[in-house]
């Protein structure tokens, strides 16, 4: 059957892709192993352990306070409440990593937001 030049090129590329699949897999595996070894060496050389923990000790707390008022969640649809929950999670996580973390407070936490957080993120009760 006759094939156009474009179809032949496409077939050739597809065959080459299939033939090189194992090679790509092997390269990815080697790259993963290399990263794993580098992490091991990094941990072995540093007696203090994890970099994040070391960073955490160098943190200087800020006197700023961030207060999120959640009393308006009864006026929101569930979709917006879920988005608010995600935003609060992100703010909390980034604040913990910050060199100058602010004091982070949630006020009037109840209703839809609290039930959504209880369903999807049971760890929020351990937040400091």
Short mmCIF file of C-alpha atoms in Angstrom, two decimals:
data_model
loop_
_atom_site.label_atom_id
_atom_site.label_comp_id
_atom_site.label_asym_id
_atom_site.label_seq_id
_atom_site.Cartn_x
_atom_site.Cartn_y
_atom_site.Cartn_z
CA UNK A 1 0.00 0.00 0.00
CA UNK A 2 1.23 3.46 -0.84
CA UNK A 3 2.20 5.82 1.93
CA UNK A 4 2.85 9.48 1.82
CA UNK A 5 6.25 10.80 2.81
CA UNK A 6 4.80 12.30 5.96
CA UNK A 7 3.26 8.97 7.01
CA UNK A 8 6.59 7.17 6.43
CA UNK A 9 8.42 9.74 8.55
CA UNK A 10 5.85 9.37 11.28
CA UNK A 11 6.15 5.58 11.23
CA UNK A 12 9.94 5.80 11.31
CA UNK A 13 9.86 8.14 14.28
CA UNK A 14 7.42 5.83 16.07
CA UNK A 15 9.72 2.83 15.51
CA UNK A 16 12.74 4.76 16.76
CA UNK A 17 10.78 5.86 19.82
CA UNK A 18 9.83 2.25 20.60
CA UNK A 19 13.38 1.01 20.06
CA UNK A 20 14.84 3.63 22.41
CA UNK A 21 12.27 3.06 25.16
CA UNK A 22 14.53 0.72 27.15
CA UNK A 23 17.44 3.13 26.82
CA UNK A 24 15.34 6.01 28.19
CA UNK A 25 14.16 3.83 31.08
CA UNK A 26 17.73 2.89 31.90
CA UNK A 27 18.85 6.54 31.84
CA UNK A 28 16.01 7.53 34.18
CA UNK A 29 16.91 4.70 36.54
CA UNK A 30 20.57 5.73 36.58
CA UNK A 31 19.61 9.34 37.21
CA UNK A 32 17.41 8.31 40.14
CA UNK A 33 20.21 6.19 41.62
CA UNK A 34 22.68 9.03 41.20
CA UNK A 35 20.37 11.45 43.05
CA UNK A 36 19.85 8.86 45.79
CA UNK A 37 23.61 8.45 46.24
CA UNK A 38 24.11 12.22 46.34
CA UNK A 39 21.47 12.54 49.05
CA UNK A 40 23.10 9.73 51.03
CA UNK A 41 26.50 11.41 50.78
CA UNK A 42 25.02 14.74 51.78
CA UNK A 43 23.38 13.18 54.84
CA UNK A 44 26.57 11.33 55.79
CA UNK A 45 28.74 14.43 55.52
CA UNK A 46 26.44 16.64 57.57
CA UNK A 47 26.28 15.55 61.19
CA UNK A 48 23.32 17.78 61.92
CA UNK A 49 20.95 15.78 59.73
CA UNK A 50 18.28 17.22 57.54
CA UNK A 51 18.84 20.65 55.94
CA UNK A 52 15.29 21.71 56.70
CA UNK A 53 15.77 21.03 60.38
CA UNK A 54 19.00 22.99 60.38
CA UNK A 55 17.24 25.85 58.59
CA UNK A 56 14.45 25.72 61.14
CA UNK A 57 16.84 26.41 64.02
CA UNK A 58 18.16 29.53 62.28
CA UNK A 59 14.65 30.97 61.98
CA UNK A 60 13.96 34.31 63.62
CA UNK A 61 10.25 34.66 64.46
CA UNK A 62 8.50 37.79 63.28
CA UNK A 63 6.34 40.01 65.44
CA UNK A 64 3.79 40.32 62.63
CA UNK A 65 0.48 38.55 63.04
CA UNK A 66 -1.65 37.18 60.22
CA UNK A 67 -5.27 36.60 61.11
CA UNK A 68 -7.66 34.85 58.74
CA UNK A 69 -11.31 35.43 59.65
CA UNK A 70 -13.33 32.38 58.60
CA UNK A 71 -16.69 33.62 59.83
CA UNK A 72 -17.95 34.26 56.29
CA UNK A 73 -17.80 30.64 55.13
CA UNK A 74 -21.59 30.31 55.49
CA UNK A 75 -21.92 32.82 52.62
CA UNK A 76 -19.68 30.73 50.33
CA UNK A 77 -20.52 27.81 48.11
CA UNK A 78 -18.71 24.54 48.85
CA UNK A 79 -16.33 25.03 45.91
CA UNK A 80 -15.10 28.34 47.37
CA UNK A 81 -14.76 26.81 50.84
CA UNK A 82 -12.53 24.08 49.39
CA UNK A 83 -10.39 26.71 47.65
CA UNK A 84 -10.11 28.65 50.90
CA UNK A 85 -9.00 25.47 52.66
CA UNK A 86 -6.26 24.92 50.06
CA UNK A 87 -5.11 28.53 50.38
CA UNK A 88 -4.94 28.24 54.17
CA UNK A 89 -2.93 25.01 53.86
CA UNK A 90 -0.50 26.66 51.45
CA UNK A 91 -0.10 29.72 53.69
CA UNK A 92 0.55 27.56 56.74
CA UNK A 93 3.12 25.41 54.90
CA UNK A 94 4.99 28.38 53.43
CA UNK A 95 4.94 30.18 56.76
CA UNK A 96 6.57 27.18 58.44
CA UNK A 97 9.38 27.17 55.86
CA UNK A 98 9.96 30.94 56.05
CA UNK A 99 13.06 32.42 57.69
CA UNK A 100 10.86 35.02 59.41
CA UNK A 101 7.53 33.26 60.01
CA UNK A 102 4.59 35.38 61.08
CA UNK A 103 2.16 34.42 63.82
CA UNK A 104 -0.66 32.72 61.91
CA UNK A 105 -4.19 32.64 63.38
CA UNK A 106 -7.54 31.28 62.14
CA UNK A 107 -10.57 32.88 63.76
CA UNK A 108 -14.22 31.82 63.74
CA UNK A 109 -13.18 28.45 62.42
CA UNK A 110 -16.34 26.38 62.06
CA UNK A 111 -19.16 25.44 59.76
CA UNK A 112 -18.39 24.29 56.23
CA UNK A 113 -14.67 25.05 56.45
CA UNK A 114 -14.15 23.02 59.61
CA UNK A 115 -16.10 20.04 58.26
CA UNK A 116 -14.16 20.21 54.98
CA UNK A 117 -10.85 20.32 56.84
CA UNK A 118 -11.92 17.38 59.02
CA UNK A 119 -12.77 15.33 55.93
CA UNK A 120 -9.77 16.16 53.75
CA UNK A 121 -6.98 17.11 56.15
CA UNK A 122 -7.12 15.50 59.56
CA UNK A 123 -3.64 16.81 60.41
CA UNK A 124 -4.77 20.42 60.80
CA UNK A 125 -5.57 19.82 64.48
CA UNK A 126 -1.81 19.47 65.10
CA UNK A 127 -0.99 22.87 63.60
CA UNK A 128 0.89 25.19 65.91
#
